[in-house]
Amino acid sequence: MEEGRKILCDWAVIRSLFAILQWWAFNVTVIITNKWIFQKLDFKFPLTVSCIHFICSAIGAYLVIKVLKIKPLIVVDPEDRWKRIFPMSFVFCINIVLGNVSLRYIPVSFMQTIKSFTPATTVILQWLVWGKHFDWQIWASLVPIVGGILLTSITELSFNMFGFSAALFGCLATSTKTILAESLLHGYKFDSINTVYYMAPFATMILAGPALLLEGPGVVEWLHTSPSLLSPFIIIFGSGLLAFCLNFSIFYVIHSTTAVTFNVAGNLKVAVAVTFSWLIFQNPISGLNAFGCGVTLIGCTFYGYVRHMLSQQLPGTPRTPRTPRTPRTPRSKMELLPLVSDKLDDKV
């Protein structure tokens, strides 16, 4: 009996490790590929790249749910699709576009570090706009995140204000999407595949017009001046396929790991992406800049740990007077994680 339990435990560990490794592989590959498209292929059209990713993800989600039937479809009323899914898709679209725009102008290392600011923007938005109160431990856990971001920004050798602003507003978009999801998607237990199935077509519809209007002439000129089109096309559309695979790997890793493991793995994933991007693109990083990035990632891990510990407190646990309320107990495993690793912040 004990031998059987040990084998099952070992198998669970192996499965979790495999899930995390493939998630890392897809995530890092998508980020590096997008940066390669902007920098090496000189395809400087983030709206078009985002639109291609949405199209590939919509097709992939349709095949997985409707054709291969790997995932069951979560049925949404037609009225709710426009009243609830469409507003989420709009914010989702802005979030992805801002991420690609920032990647166009600043190094992967800087962009990924700024995205780690998302937990702070989420807490601040909920406090300022929605009047939500948080335990002092939540506020204390944000200090290293904010301090690390400030140090990284001040010491960034390839600083670009436009790219920095896009990444920062991307954090706000991610936070807004996460907060709105609690009310707009209430009653629907979406996984990452069903989320993409419903949101990617809307996002394509929203983005197609602006991409054609703002980047269409530039894309046409690039097509005429590019010496070869086959390999760039393979890379560009391959990045869209990888973006969908990333969503599928997230679904797998969520169901194969605990919340705490996902939290730590998510922040280590950022470190892996930063390391690989530096090895490939050789962007200059100072010692203080690397230290600031490290402080930010440790802060995100600590923030996730604090949220997890507070969520484990029993509802009837006595609390001292004047202590603000902690956030509500999360409904799902994903809500226990640092919001920088939210389901759709860096996919598609």
XYZ file of C-alpha atoms in Angstrom:
348
model
C 0.000 0.000 0.000
C 2.750 2.407 0.987
C 4.740 1.425 -2.108
C 1.745 2.269 -4.308
C 1.324 5.654 -2.666
C 5.022 6.408 -3.158
C 4.789 5.548 -6.870
C 1.717 7.772 -7.267
C 3.477 10.593 -5.433
C 6.580 10.248 -7.612
C 4.447 10.219 -10.749
C 2.621 13.368 -9.602
C 5.957 15.133 -9.074
C 7.189 14.081 -12.521
C 3.948 15.209 -14.153
C 4.088 18.577 -12.382
C 7.715 19.073 -13.392
C 6.956 18.191 -17.018
C 3.980 20.572 -17.062
C 6.081 23.422 -15.662
C 8.939 22.797 -18.111
C 6.675 22.803 -21.161
C 4.935 25.950 -19.880
C 8.316 27.635 -19.495
C 9.361 26.457 -22.961
C 6.261 27.831 -24.708
C 6.263 31.103 -22.744
C 9.936 31.876 -23.289
C 9.735 30.845 -26.949
C 6.744 33.132 -27.592
C 8.458 36.118 -25.972
C 11.774 35.520 -27.737
C 10.042 34.902 -31.086
C 8.052 38.139 -30.831
C 11.183 40.098 -29.995
C 12.978 38.388 -32.904
C 10.155 39.425 -35.242
C 10.414 43.067 -34.190
C 14.194 43.282 -33.984
C 15.718 40.748 -36.390
C 13.027 40.539 -39.090
C 12.440 44.297 -38.862
C 8.688 43.590 -38.858
C 7.868 46.521 -36.577
C 4.096 46.120 -36.545
C 2.864 45.043 -33.087
C -0.833 45.458 -33.950
C -0.497 43.098 -36.902
C 1.473 40.560 -34.870
C -1.171 40.676 -32.125
C -3.958 40.228 -34.700
C -2.206 37.183 -36.182
C -1.882 35.718 -32.687
C -5.597 36.251 -32.042
C -6.521 34.552 -35.318
C -4.258 31.559 -34.663
C -5.543 31.239 -31.103
C -9.186 31.436 -32.200
C -8.632 28.683 -34.780
C -6.681 26.568 -32.274
C -9.349 26.889 -29.582
C -12.060 25.971 -32.101
C -10.157 22.840 -33.150
C -9.510 21.758 -29.544
C -13.112 22.273 -28.418
C -15.252 21.612 -31.492
C -13.202 19.210 -33.640
C -10.864 17.271 -31.350
C -13.191 17.677 -28.340
C -10.247 17.673 -25.928
C -11.991 20.294 -23.809
C -15.775 20.581 -23.295
C -17.351 23.852 -24.420
C -18.606 26.148 -21.665
C -21.874 27.436 -23.085
C -22.451 31.192 -22.830
C -25.777 32.872 -23.629
C -25.660 35.010 -26.808
C -26.710 38.062 -24.786
C -23.916 37.497 -22.271
C -21.387 37.239 -25.082
C -21.967 40.892 -25.932
C -22.707 42.239 -22.466
C -20.013 40.352 -20.574
C -17.514 38.699 -22.930
C -17.117 41.610 -25.359
C -16.042 44.205 -22.718
C -13.565 41.679 -21.332
C -12.291 41.011 -24.847
C -11.737 44.731 -25.386
C -9.569 45.045 -22.268
C -7.892 41.733 -23.123
C -7.051 43.079 -26.591
C -5.559 46.296 -25.180
C -3.520 44.259 -22.710
C -1.953 42.022 -25.380
C -1.324 44.906 -27.793
C 0.401 47.019 -25.144
C 2.593 44.050 -24.259
C 3.703 43.647 -27.874
C 4.161 47.398 -28.300
C 6.443 47.515 -25.267
C 8.351 44.508 -26.589
C 8.891 46.440 -29.797
C 10.732 49.269 -28.011
C 12.368 47.860 -24.872
C 14.382 44.717 -24.034
C 12.632 41.544 -22.888
C 14.315 41.770 -19.481
C 12.960 45.265 -18.812
C 9.517 44.478 -20.206
C 9.138 41.326 -18.104
C 10.269 43.135 -14.955
C 7.717 45.926 -15.479
C 4.947 43.341 -15.972
C 5.799 42.088 -12.493
C 4.329 45.383 -11.257
C 0.828 44.010 -11.962
C 0.111 42.849 -8.355
C 0.739 46.389 -7.104
C -1.467 48.034 -9.761
C -4.247 45.532 -9.044
C -4.231 46.174 -5.301
C -4.015 49.961 -5.761
C -6.858 49.998 -8.322
C -9.106 47.911 -6.082
C -8.326 50.211 -3.158
C -8.761 53.537 -5.004
C -11.617 52.744 -7.391
C -13.549 49.951 -5.702
C -12.790 50.878 -2.077
C -11.587 47.398 -1.206
C -9.548 46.991 1.990
C -6.500 44.753 2.300
C -4.528 43.307 5.184
C -1.348 45.211 6.059
C 0.670 42.156 5.034
C -0.544 42.576 1.453
C 0.692 46.185 1.416
C 4.006 45.198 2.997
C 4.544 42.473 0.371
C 4.258 45.106 -2.387
C 7.223 47.137 -1.094
C 9.964 44.969 -2.678
C 8.007 44.842 -5.962
C 7.741 48.643 -6.178
C 11.333 49.125 -5.003
C 12.651 46.597 -7.521
C 10.727 48.204 -10.398
C 12.050 51.679 -9.485
C 15.640 50.433 -9.289
C 15.321 48.552 -12.578
C 13.796 51.558 -14.371
C 16.435 53.994 -13.107
C 19.326 51.718 -14.073
C 17.955 50.421 -17.408
C 20.604 51.097 -20.078
C 18.160 50.687 -22.999
C 15.380 52.810 -21.491
C 12.663 54.001 -23.901
C 9.849 56.133 -22.530
C 7.278 54.954 -25.084
C 8.042 51.292 -24.457
C 8.125 51.839 -20.685
C 4.748 53.625 -20.794
C 3.214 50.851 -22.924
C 4.409 48.195 -20.463
C 3.161 50.191 -17.476
C -0.272 50.801 -19.029
C -0.273 47.118 -19.922
C -0.043 46.369 -16.189
C -3.073 48.595 -15.608
C -4.954 46.828 -18.411
C -4.105 43.438 -16.902
C -5.278 44.606 -13.480
C -8.491 46.038 -14.920
C -9.183 42.797 -16.789
C -8.584 40.733 -13.664
C -10.868 42.910 -11.527
C -13.637 43.098 -14.144
C -13.528 39.330 -14.589
C -14.826 38.869 -11.043
C -18.060 40.695 -11.894
C -18.482 40.277 -15.657
C -17.657 36.572 -15.752
C -19.385 35.690 -12.489
C -21.126 32.339 -12.851
C -18.842 31.090 -15.623
C -15.898 28.895 -14.663
C -13.677 29.548 -17.662
C -10.428 27.713 -18.258
C -7.717 29.195 -20.476
C -8.924 27.377 -23.627
C -12.572 28.440 -23.327
C -11.457 31.972 -22.487
C -9.484 32.146 -25.734
C -12.350 30.466 -27.635
C -14.726 33.313 -26.757
C -12.362 36.296 -26.495
C -9.957 35.779 -29.409
C -12.621 36.239 -32.160
C -13.856 39.445 -30.497
C -10.279 40.663 -30.085
C -9.595 39.980 -33.780
C -12.683 41.946 -34.754
C -11.657 44.860 -32.517
C -8.044 44.970 -33.684
C -8.341 44.185 -37.410
C -9.502 47.704 -38.367
C -6.831 49.665 -36.440
C -4.098 47.264 -37.605
C -5.125 47.660 -41.242
C -5.461 51.424 -40.979
C -2.323 52.197 -38.962
C 0.046 49.472 -40.127
C -1.342 48.313 -43.471
C 0.827 50.564 -45.689
C 3.930 49.714 -43.659
C 3.247 45.970 -43.955
C 2.806 46.292 -47.733
C 6.112 48.167 -47.975
C 7.819 45.513 -45.835
C 6.485 42.781 -48.140
C 7.984 44.544 -51.170
C 11.372 45.278 -49.587
C 11.919 41.993 -47.742
C 14.475 39.840 -49.620
C 12.734 36.613 -48.585
C 9.185 36.007 -47.393
C 9.009 32.281 -46.674
C 11.086 32.139 -43.489
C 9.618 35.391 -42.035
C 6.099 34.089 -42.675
C 6.928 30.801 -40.967
C 8.313 32.653 -37.939
C 5.425 35.153 -37.709
C 2.623 32.606 -38.057
C 4.619 30.107 -36.004
C 4.599 32.613 -33.157
C 0.798 32.624 -33.378
C 0.719 28.836 -33.133
C 3.106 28.942 -30.178
C 0.887 31.554 -28.509
C -2.052 29.173 -28.634
C 0.097 26.276 -27.386
C 1.058 28.500 -24.461
C -2.600 28.801 -23.461
C -2.981 25.033 -23.638
C 0.157 24.498 -21.522
C -1.217 26.904 -18.904
C -4.398 24.838 -18.666
C -2.241 21.719 -18.166
C 0.096 23.217 -15.561
C -2.794 24.652 -13.493
C -4.297 21.186 -13.188
C -0.949 19.519 -12.454
C 0.465 21.777 -9.735
C -0.561 23.505 -6.537
C -1.114 27.262 -6.312
C 2.145 27.822 -4.444
C 4.118 25.790 -6.997
C 2.510 27.730 -9.838
C 3.387 30.985 -8.073
C 7.078 30.129 -7.686
C 7.287 28.613 -11.171
C 5.678 31.719 -12.660
C 8.320 33.995 -11.227
C 11.156 31.633 -12.114
C 9.727 31.637 -15.643
C 10.362 35.384 -15.817
C 13.956 34.817 -14.725
C 14.367 32.155 -17.433
C 12.903 34.498 -20.090
C 15.220 37.319 -19.008
C 18.270 35.029 -19.088
C 17.532 33.571 -22.520
C 16.697 36.973 -24.018
C 19.998 38.362 -22.763
C 21.900 35.421 -24.232
C 20.195 35.830 -27.619
C 19.898 39.611 -28.017
C 22.864 40.652 -25.837
C 21.108 43.763 -24.514
C 23.308 45.500 -21.915
C 22.316 44.857 -18.280
C 24.095 46.560 -15.376
C 24.645 44.915 -12.012
C 22.112 47.182 -10.289
C 19.600 46.505 -13.050
C 19.900 42.740 -12.554
C 19.649 43.232 -8.777
C 16.449 45.283 -9.205
C 14.959 42.568 -11.413
C 15.816 39.949 -8.792
C 14.260 42.000 -5.982
C 11.075 42.386 -8.043
C 10.761 38.649 -8.680
C 11.383 37.808 -5.013
C 8.740 40.402 -4.091
C 6.222 38.786 -6.459
C 6.895 35.381 -4.944
C 6.459 36.796 -1.428
C 3.227 38.538 -2.487
C 1.836 35.243 -3.804
C 2.832 33.505 -0.574
C 1.106 36.164 1.557
C -2.102 35.929 -0.515
C -2.050 32.174 -0.193
C -1.536 32.251 3.589
C -4.297 34.821 4.100
C -6.679 32.797 1.948
C -6.105 29.775 4.206
C -7.318 31.628 7.299
C -10.602 30.320 8.620
C -13.567 32.718 8.218
C -14.156 32.664 11.970
C -10.581 33.447 12.983
C -10.607 36.363 15.456
C -9.035 39.550 14.139
C -7.648 42.492 16.054
C -9.640 45.765 15.981
C -8.944 48.328 13.229
C -7.272 45.726 11.029
C -8.529 46.114 7.450
C -10.316 43.191 5.888
C -8.229 40.738 3.913
C -9.228 40.053 0.327
C -12.040 37.588 -0.009
C -11.105 33.930 -0.133
C -10.378 33.179 -3.786
C -12.857 30.979 -5.601
C -10.259 29.161 -7.669
C -6.622 28.151 -7.701
C -5.704 30.887 -10.145
C -6.807 33.611 -7.752
C -4.207 32.487 -5.218
C -1.365 33.445 -7.529
C 0.486 36.690 -8.043
C -1.633 38.539 -10.554
C 1.383 38.938 -12.804
C 0.712 35.310 -13.707
C -2.941 35.852 -14.376
C -4.494 33.610 -16.991
C -4.261 36.000 -19.928
C -1.595 38.576 -19.125
C 1.115 37.310 -21.419
C -0.522 34.799 -23.709
C -1.833 34.967 -27.252
